[in-house]
């Protein structure tokens, strides 16, 4: 592919990823309004997030294999159009169940789109120097998408309706799809690619069982038989998935993808990072809107410092140093900085503390996460055989989405449980119920944020021990794939 065409292809790929990021940040801003409109409980509201991340994470490995089998451009375009249709369905939701279902359907098509996008990026830029620049630009565009999502979410929710936060995906998907027809190569398909349906069923069922178990703990307690049964079943099913992968003819998770120490370190690090981070963004949204009384637009503006930090960390720190220093020199300090940021944020109270706690915490969090995440993305997709690029990309995204699903359900349960206990312990005659509700909610958010900080510290420890490369591993060359019919389109 000619140099100019490669960079324009990067714009198309990043636009698709921007849509996915835009959707996550927009939905966070819109969630309080959607909860009120569709009468969701505090325990169930997290399913707007986890229905998406669970379907996304549970089917990513299968989506990566479909991309290898059908061709990455075809998978990319199918994912775009399906995601747009599911977004339109969610925008038209008449009840919480319909919204949860549409969000899950978005996750299904995102599971096809994301690994195709990342593997197209990986196989398009194989030169180490160009690769570093491409991932830096990719990270910057995604970071800008997060900012755009926060602002657009605030504007659309405040001046139109929360439903437009889902409808907005439709024009973005159509533009990206048109660009894919013109600019992207087929991405190749491989004759021996097969779909591991039993593996997909075992993995998805195991993760669903875990997430559902965590979410049920809020209303039933951690010692409840159903909760323990769901958690145990999730562990068993995931164990069976791991066993099946060693015996499947063409596994969803090839041994070649997970046997590399550096890649394993990146996968585990991302898993722990997202366990901590997804819930924190949910709490901050409710803190801004329900406790401090911010409008949706002001909430979006309040999030901008974290986006500035992420863009700075990914483009000015990680992209410049990626091929000059050991990866853990970027990952570990970045995660420690992010953990310190959560320690600052976890000390907020019901009084406004944006300038003293939230603002510095967000800047630290964005800088640390931008540096660490961009390095992990490159590490996870380096030195992968092109025939396994889809599986490697899907495994990275799976770790991210599974961590987000588990983290959101777990931290939301911790926050809701602590809030309920605090309110019960401090209620009494003459108590101002509204003030008590705010104090209880903030206390619950703070406790859950301390747990999130612990997840980031564990991620930093994993990276320090497992990731031991002196330099970023070089990418493998790209052999000629089997031509596909879709190559003739456009």
Coordinates of C-alpha atoms in Angstrom, one line a residue:
X1 CA 0.0 0.0 0.0
X2 CA 1.4 3.4 -1.0
X3 CA 2.5 5.7 1.9
X4 CA -0.2 8.3 1.5
X5 CA -2.9 5.6 1.1
X6 CA -1.7 4.0 4.3
X7 CA -2.1 7.2 6.3
X8 CA -5.6 7.8 4.9
X9 CA -6.4 4.2 5.8
X10 CA -5.4 5.0 9.3
X11 CA -7.9 7.8 9.4
X12 CA -10.7 5.4 8.4
X13 CA -9.6 2.8 11.0
X14 CA -9.4 5.4 13.7
X15 CA -12.8 6.9 12.8
X16 CA -14.4 3.5 13.4
X17 CA -12.6 3.2 16.8
X18 CA -13.6 6.8 17.5
X19 CA -17.2 5.7 17.1
X20 CA -16.8 2.9 19.7
X21 CA -15.0 5.3 22.1
X22 CA -17.6 8.1 21.4
X23 CA -20.4 5.6 22.3
X24 CA -18.9 4.7 25.6
X25 CA -18.3 8.3 26.8
X26 CA -21.6 9.6 25.4
X27 CA -23.5 6.8 27.2
X28 CA -21.8 7.6 30.5
X29 CA -22.9 11.3 30.3
X30 CA -26.4 10.3 29.2
X31 CA -26.9 7.5 31.8
X32 CA -28.5 9.5 34.6
X33 CA -31.1 10.9 32.2
X34 CA -31.7 7.5 30.7
X35 CA -32.1 5.9 34.1
X36 CA -34.7 8.5 35.1
X37 CA -36.6 8.2 31.7
X38 CA -36.7 4.4 31.7
X39 CA -37.1 3.9 35.5
X40 CA -34.0 1.9 36.2
X41 CA -32.8 1.0 39.7
X42 CA -29.4 1.9 41.0
X43 CA -28.5 -1.8 41.0
X44 CA -29.6 -2.3 37.4
X45 CA -28.3 0.9 35.8
X46 CA -24.8 -0.7 35.3
X47 CA -26.3 -3.1 32.7
X48 CA -26.4 -0.2 30.2
X49 CA -22.6 -0.4 30.4
X50 CA -22.1 -4.1 31.1
X51 CA -24.6 -5.4 28.5
X52 CA -22.3 -3.8 25.9
X53 CA -18.9 -4.7 27.4
X54 CA -20.0 -8.2 28.2
X55 CA -21.2 -9.0 24.6
X56 CA -18.2 -7.1 23.3
X57 CA -15.6 -9.0 25.4
X58 CA -17.4 -12.3 25.2
X59 CA -17.4 -12.5 21.4
X60 CA -14.2 -10.6 20.5
X61 CA -12.1 -13.8 20.0
X62 CA -14.8 -15.2 17.8
X63 CA -15.0 -11.9 16.0
X64 CA -11.2 -12.0 15.4
X65 CA -11.5 -15.4 13.8
X66 CA -14.4 -14.3 11.7
X67 CA -12.2 -11.5 10.4
X68 CA -9.5 -14.0 9.6
X69 CA -12.0 -16.3 7.8
X70 CA -14.1 -13.7 5.9
X71 CA -11.5 -11.0 5.4
X72 CA -10.8 -8.0 7.6
X73 CA -12.3 -5.3 5.4
X74 CA -15.5 -7.2 5.1
X75 CA -15.7 -7.9 8.9
X76 CA -14.8 -4.2 9.5
X77 CA -17.6 -2.9 7.2
X78 CA -20.2 -5.4 8.6
X79 CA -19.3 -4.4 12.1
X80 CA -19.8 -0.7 11.2
X81 CA -23.2 -1.2 9.7
X82 CA -24.4 -3.5 12.4
X83 CA -23.2 -1.2 15.1
X84 CA -25.1 1.7 13.5
X85 CA -28.3 -0.3 13.3
X86 CA -28.1 -1.4 17.0
X87 CA -27.4 2.2 18.0
X88 CA -30.6 3.3 16.2
X89 CA -32.5 0.6 18.0
X90 CA -31.2 1.7 21.4
X91 CA -32.1 5.3 20.7
X92 CA -35.7 4.2 20.0
X93 CA -35.8 2.1 23.3
X94 CA -39.2 2.2 25.1
X95 CA -38.0 0.4 28.2
X96 CA -34.9 -0.6 30.1
X97 CA -35.0 -4.1 28.6
X98 CA -35.0 -2.9 25.1
X99 CA -32.1 -0.5 25.8
X100 CA -30.1 -3.3 27.5
X101 CA -30.8 -5.6 24.4
X102 CA -29.7 -2.9 22.0
X103 CA -26.5 -2.3 24.0
X104 CA -25.8 -6.0 23.9
X105 CA -26.3 -6.0 20.1
X106 CA -23.9 -3.0 19.8
X107 CA -21.4 -5.2 21.7
X108 CA -21.9 -8.1 19.2
X109 CA -21.0 -5.9 16.2
X110 CA -18.3 -4.1 18.0
X111 CA -16.7 -7.5 18.6
X112 CA -16.5 -7.9 14.9
X113 CA -15.4 -4.4 14.2
X114 CA -12.7 -3.9 16.8
X115 CA -10.3 -6.8 16.1
X116 CA -10.7 -6.2 12.3
X117 CA -9.7 -2.5 12.9
X118 CA -6.7 -3.2 15.1
X119 CA -5.4 -6.1 12.9
X120 CA -5.8 -3.9 9.8
X121 CA -3.7 -1.2 11.6
X122 CA -1.1 -3.8 12.7
X123 CA -0.7 -5.4 9.3
X124 CA -0.8 -2.0 7.4
X125 CA 2.1 -0.5 9.5
X126 CA 4.9 -3.1 9.9
X127 CA 7.9 -0.7 9.8
X128 CA 8.9 0.0 13.5
X129 CA 9.2 3.8 12.9
X130 CA 6.0 4.1 11.0
X131 CA 4.3 1.8 13.5
X132 CA 5.2 4.0 16.4
X133 CA 3.8 7.1 14.6
X134 CA 0.7 5.3 13.5
X135 CA -0.1 4.1 17.0
X136 CA 0.6 7.6 18.4
X137 CA -1.9 9.1 15.8
X138 CA -4.4 6.3 16.5
X139 CA -4.2 7.0 20.3
X140 CA -4.5 10.8 19.7
X141 CA -7.6 10.3 17.5
X142 CA -9.2 8.0 20.0
X143 CA -8.4 10.4 22.8
X144 CA -9.9 13.2 20.9
X145 CA -12.9 11.0 20.4
X146 CA -13.3 10.6 24.1
X147 CA -13.3 14.4 24.4
X148 CA -15.8 14.7 21.6
X149 CA -18.0 12.1 23.2
X150 CA -18.0 13.9 26.5
X151 CA -18.9 17.2 24.9
X152 CA -21.4 15.7 22.4
X153 CA -23.0 13.7 25.2
X154 CA -23.5 16.9 27.3
X155 CA -24.8 18.9 24.4
X156 CA -27.2 16.2 23.0
X157 CA -28.5 15.2 26.4
X158 CA -29.1 18.8 27.6
X159 CA -30.4 20.4 24.4
X160 CA -32.1 17.4 22.6
X161 CA -32.5 14.1 24.4
X162 CA -30.3 11.3 25.7
X163 CA -31.5 9.1 22.8
X164 CA -29.5 11.2 20.3
X165 CA -26.4 10.0 22.1
X166 CA -27.1 6.7 20.4
X167 CA -28.4 8.0 17.1
X168 CA -25.2 9.9 16.5
X169 CA -23.4 6.7 15.7
X170 CA -25.3 6.2 12.4
X171 CA -23.7 9.0 10.3
X172 CA -20.2 8.2 11.7
X173 CA -20.6 4.5 10.7
X174 CA -21.8 5.4 7.2
X175 CA -18.8 7.8 6.5
X176 CA -16.3 5.2 7.8
X177 CA -17.9 2.5 5.7
X178 CA -17.6 4.6 2.6
X179 CA -14.0 5.3 3.4
X180 CA -13.3 1.6 3.9
X181 CA -14.6 0.8 0.4
X182 CA -12.2 3.2 -1.2
X183 CA -9.1 3.1 1.0
X184 CA -8.8 -0.3 2.8
X185 CA -7.2 -3.4 1.3
X186 CA -9.2 -6.6 2.0
X187 CA -6.9 -7.5 4.9
X188 CA -6.5 -11.1 3.7
X189 CA -8.2 -14.3 4.7
X190 CA -6.7 -17.6 5.5
X191 CA -7.8 -21.0 4.2
X192 CA -7.3 -22.8 7.5
X193 CA -9.2 -20.2 9.6
X194 CA -12.1 -22.0 11.4
X195 CA -14.8 -20.8 13.9
X196 CA -14.5 -22.3 17.3
X197 CA -18.1 -22.2 18.3
X198 CA -17.8 -24.4 21.5
X199 CA -15.0 -22.1 22.7
X200 CA -17.1 -19.0 22.1
X201 CA -20.0 -20.5 24.0
X202 CA -17.9 -21.6 27.0
X203 CA -16.0 -18.3 27.2
X204 CA -19.1 -16.1 26.8
X205 CA -21.2 -18.2 29.3
X206 CA -18.3 -18.1 31.8
X207 CA -18.0 -14.3 31.6
X208 CA -21.8 -13.8 31.7
X209 CA -22.0 -15.9 34.8
X210 CA -19.2 -14.0 36.6
X211 CA -20.7 -10.5 35.8
X212 CA -24.2 -11.5 36.6
X213 CA -23.0 -13.0 39.9
X214 CA -21.2 -9.7 40.8
X215 CA -24.3 -7.6 39.9
X216 CA -26.6 -9.8 42.0
X217 CA -24.4 -9.5 45.1
X218 CA -25.7 -5.9 45.6
X219 CA -29.3 -7.0 46.2
X220 CA -28.7 -10.5 47.6
X221 CA -25.4 -10.2 49.6
X222 CA -22.0 -11.9 48.8
X223 CA -22.9 -15.0 50.8
X224 CA -26.1 -15.7 49.0
X225 CA -26.3 -19.2 47.4
X226 CA -27.2 -17.9 43.9
X227 CA -24.4 -15.4 43.9
X228 CA -21.8 -18.0 45.0
X229 CA -23.2 -20.5 42.5
X230 CA -23.0 -18.0 39.6
X231 CA -19.4 -17.0 40.5
X232 CA -18.4 -20.7 40.9
X233 CA -20.1 -21.6 37.6
X234 CA -18.2 -18.7 35.9
X235 CA -14.9 -20.0 37.1
X236 CA -15.6 -23.6 36.0
X237 CA -16.8 -22.5 32.6
X238 CA -13.8 -20.4 32.0
X239 CA -11.6 -23.3 33.1
X240 CA -13.3 -25.5 30.6
X241 CA -12.8 -22.8 28.0
X242 CA -9.0 -22.8 28.7
X243 CA -8.9 -26.6 28.6
X244 CA -10.9 -26.7 25.3
X245 CA -8.4 -24.2 23.7
X246 CA -5.6 -26.7 24.2
X247 CA -7.6 -29.4 22.3
X248 CA -9.6 -27.4 19.6
X249 CA -8.4 -27.9 16.0
X250 CA -8.3 -24.2 15.4
X251 CA -8.8 -22.5 18.8
X252 CA -10.1 -19.0 19.3
X253 CA -7.0 -18.3 21.4
X254 CA -4.0 -19.9 19.6
X255 CA -1.1 -20.9 21.8
X256 CA 1.2 -18.8 19.6
X257 CA -0.7 -15.7 20.8
X258 CA -0.5 -16.4 24.6
X259 CA 2.9 -18.1 24.8
X260 CA 4.8 -14.8 24.5
X261 CA 5.8 -13.4 27.9
X262 CA 5.6 -9.7 26.9
X263 CA 2.1 -10.2 25.3
X264 CA 0.8 -12.0 28.3
X265 CA 2.1 -9.2 30.5
X266 CA 0.2 -6.6 28.4
X267 CA -3.0 -8.7 28.4
X268 CA -3.0 -9.1 32.2
X269 CA -2.1 -5.5 32.8
X270 CA -5.0 -4.3 30.7
X271 CA -7.4 -6.7 32.4
X272 CA -6.6 -5.2 35.8
X273 CA -6.5 -1.6 34.6
X274 CA -10.0 -1.8 33.1
X275 CA -11.4 -3.6 36.2
X276 CA -10.4 -0.5 38.1
X277 CA -11.2 2.2 35.5
X278 CA -14.7 1.6 34.0
X279 CA -16.5 1.9 37.4
X280 CA -14.7 5.1 38.3
X281 CA -16.0 6.9 35.3
X282 CA -19.5 5.8 36.1
X283 CA -19.2 7.1 39.7
X284 CA -17.8 10.4 38.6
X285 CA -20.7 11.0 36.2
X286 CA -23.2 10.5 39.1
X287 CA -21.1 12.5 41.4
X288 CA -21.1 15.5 39.0
X289 CA -24.8 15.3 38.1
X290 CA -26.5 13.9 41.2
X291 CA -24.3 15.3 44.0
X292 CA -22.8 18.5 42.6
X293 CA -25.9 19.3 40.4
X294 CA -23.9 19.7 37.2
X295 CA -25.8 19.8 33.9
X296 CA -25.0 17.1 31.3
X297 CA -23.0 19.7 29.3
X298 CA -21.0 20.9 32.4
X299 CA -20.3 17.2 33.2
X300 CA -18.8 16.7 29.7
X301 CA -16.7 19.8 30.1
X302 CA -15.6 18.6 33.6
X303 CA -14.1 15.5 32.0
X304 CA -12.0 17.3 29.4
X305 CA -8.8 17.4 31.6
X306 CA -8.5 13.6 31.5
X307 CA -8.7 13.6 27.7
X308 CA -6.0 16.3 27.5
X309 CA -3.8 14.1 29.8
X310 CA -4.5 11.0 27.7
X311 CA -3.6 12.7 24.4
X312 CA -0.4 14.1 26.0
X313 CA 0.6 10.7 27.5
X314 CA 0.0 8.8 24.3
X315 CA 1.5 11.2 21.7
X316 CA 4.2 13.1 23.7
X317 CA 5.4 10.5 26.1
X318 CA 4.7 6.9 24.9
X319 CA 5.0 7.5 21.1
X320 CA 8.3 9.3 21.5
X321 CA 9.9 6.8 23.8
X322 CA 8.2 3.6 22.7
X323 CA 11.3 2.3 20.7
X324 CA 13.9 3.9 23.0
X325 CA 13.2 2.5 26.5
X326 CA 12.0 -0.8 27.9
X327 CA 8.1 -1.0 27.8
X328 CA 7.8 -1.4 31.6
X329 CA 9.6 1.9 32.0
X330 CA 6.5 3.5 30.5
X331 CA 3.8 1.2 31.8
X332 CA 4.7 1.0 35.5
X333 CA 5.2 4.7 36.2
X334 CA 2.1 5.5 34.1
X335 CA 0.0 3.1 36.2
X336 CA 1.5 4.4 39.5
X337 CA 0.6 7.9 38.5
X338 CA -2.9 6.8 37.6
X339 CA -3.3 5.0 41.0
X340 CA -2.1 8.2 42.8
X341 CA -4.8 10.1 40.9
X342 CA -7.5 7.7 42.2
X343 CA -6.2 8.2 45.7
X344 CA -6.8 12.0 45.3
X345 CA -10.3 11.5 43.7
X346 CA -11.3 9.1 46.5
X347 CA -11.1 11.9 49.0
X348 CA -13.9 14.1 47.6
X349 CA -16.9 14.9 49.8
X350 CA -20.4 16.4 49.2
X351 CA -18.9 19.9 49.1
X352 CA -17.6 21.0 45.7
X353 CA -14.0 19.8 45.3
X354 CA -13.4 20.0 41.6
X355 CA -10.4 22.4 41.6
X356 CA -8.8 20.8 44.7
X357 CA -9.3 17.1 44.0
X358 CA -11.0 16.2 40.7
X359 CA -9.1 18.4 38.3
X360 CA -5.6 17.4 39.5
X361 CA -6.7 13.8 39.7
X362 CA -8.0 13.8 36.2
X363 CA -4.9 15.3 34.7
X364 CA -2.7 12.7 36.5
X365 CA -5.1 9.9 35.5
X366 CA -5.1 10.9 31.9
X367 CA -1.3 11.3 31.6
X368 CA -0.7 8.0 33.4
X369 CA -3.3 6.0 31.5
X370 CA -2.3 7.5 28.1
X371 CA 1.3 6.5 28.6
X372 CA 0.6 3.0 29.9
X373 CA -2.3 2.1 27.6
X374 CA -0.7 3.1 24.3
X375 CA 2.4 1.1 25.3
X376 CA 0.3 -1.9 26.2
X377 CA -1.6 -1.8 22.8
X378 CA 1.7 -1.8 20.8
X379 CA 3.2 -4.5 23.1
X380 CA 0.2 -6.8 22.8
X381 CA 0.1 -6.7 18.9
X382 CA 3.9 -6.8 18.3
X383 CA 5.6 -9.9 16.9
X384 CA 2.4 -11.6 15.9
X385 CA 2.2 -13.8 12.8
X386 CA -0.2 -12.1 10.3
X387 CA -2.5 -15.1 10.3
X388 CA -3.0 -14.6 14.0
X389 CA -3.3 -10.8 13.9
X390 CA -7.0 -11.0 14.3
X391 CA -6.8 -13.3 17.3
X392 CA -4.1 -11.2 19.0
X393 CA -6.0 -8.0 18.5
X394 CA -9.2 -9.6 19.7
X395 CA -7.5 -11.0 22.8
X396 CA -6.3 -7.5 23.8
X397 CA -9.8 -6.1 23.3
X398 CA -11.2 -9.0 25.2
X399 CA -9.0 -8.3 28.2
X400 CA -10.1 -4.7 28.1
X401 CA -13.8 -5.4 27.8
X402 CA -14.0 -8.3 30.2
X403 CA -12.1 -6.2 32.7
X404 CA -14.6 -3.4 32.1
X405 CA -17.6 -5.8 32.5
X406 CA -16.3 -7.3 35.7
X407 CA -15.1 -4.0 37.1
X408 CA -18.3 -2.1 36.5
X409 CA -20.4 -4.9 38.0
X410 CA -18.1 -5.4 41.0
X411 CA -17.4 -1.7 41.8
X412 CA -21.1 -0.7 41.2
X413 CA -22.1 -3.5 43.7
X414 CA -19.5 -2.3 46.2
X415 CA -20.6 1.3 45.9
X416 CA -24.3 0.5 46.1
X417 CA -23.8 -1.9 49.1
X418 CA -21.7 0.6 51.0
X419 CA -24.2 3.4 50.2
X420 CA -27.1 1.4 51.6
X421 CA -25.3 0.5 54.8
X422 CA -24.1 4.0 55.4
X423 CA -27.6 5.4 54.9
X424 CA -29.1 2.8 57.3
X425 CA -26.5 3.5 59.9
X426 CA -26.8 7.2 59.9
X427 CA -30.6 7.6 59.5
X428 CA -32.6 8.8 62.5
X429 CA -35.4 11.1 63.5
X430 CA -35.1 14.6 62.0
X431 CA -32.4 13.5 59.5
X432 CA -32.3 15.4 56.3
X433 CA -32.9 12.6 53.9
X434 CA -31.6 14.4 50.8
X435 CA -28.4 15.4 52.5
X436 CA -27.9 11.9 53.9
X437 CA -28.5 10.4 50.4
X438 CA -25.7 12.6 49.0
X439 CA -23.3 11.7 51.8
X440 CA -24.0 8.0 51.5
X441 CA -23.6 8.1 47.7
X442 CA -20.3 9.9 47.9
X443 CA -19.1 7.5 50.7
X444 CA -20.0 4.5 48.5
X445 CA -18.2 6.1 45.5
X446 CA -15.1 6.7 47.6
X447 CA -14.8 3.2 48.9
X448 CA -15.2 1.7 45.4
X449 CA -12.6 4.1 44.1
X450 CA -10.1 2.9 46.7
X451 CA -10.7 -0.6 45.4
X452 CA -10.2 0.6 41.9
X453 CA -6.8 2.1 43.0
X454 CA -5.9 -1.3 44.3
X455 CA -6.6 -2.8 40.9
X456 CA -4.2 -0.3 39.2
X457 CA -1.5 -1.0 41.7
X458 CA -1.9 -4.8 41.0
X459 CA -1.6 -4.0 37.3
X460 CA 1.6 -2.1 37.9
X461 CA 3.0 -5.0 39.9
X462 CA 2.1 -7.5 37.1
X463 CA 3.8 -5.2 34.5
X464 CA 6.9 -4.8 36.6
X465 CA 7.3 -8.6 37.0
X466 CA 6.1 -10.0 33.7
X467 CA 7.1 -7.4 31.1
X468 CA 10.9 -7.7 31.0
X469 CA 11.8 -6.8 27.4
X470 CA 14.7 -4.4 26.9
X471 CA 13.0 -2.8 23.9
X472 CA 9.6 -3.0 22.1
X473 CA 9.6 -6.3 20.1
X474 CA 9.8 -5.8 16.3
X475 CA 6.8 -6.8 14.2
X476 CA 6.9 -9.7 11.9
X477 CA 6.6 -9.3 8.1
X478 CA 3.4 -9.8 6.4
X479 CA 3.1 -12.8 4.1
X480 CA 0.8 -12.7 1.1
X481 CA -2.7 -13.7 2.2
X482 CA -5.2 -15.7 0.2
X483 CA -7.0 -13.2 -2.1
X484 CA -10.7 -12.6 -1.3
X485 CA -13.7 -11.6 -3.4
X486 CA -14.1 -8.4 -1.4
X487 CA -10.8 -7.2 -2.7
X488 CA -12.5 -6.2 -5.9
X489 CA -15.0 -3.9 -4.2
X490 CA -14.3 -0.2 -4.6

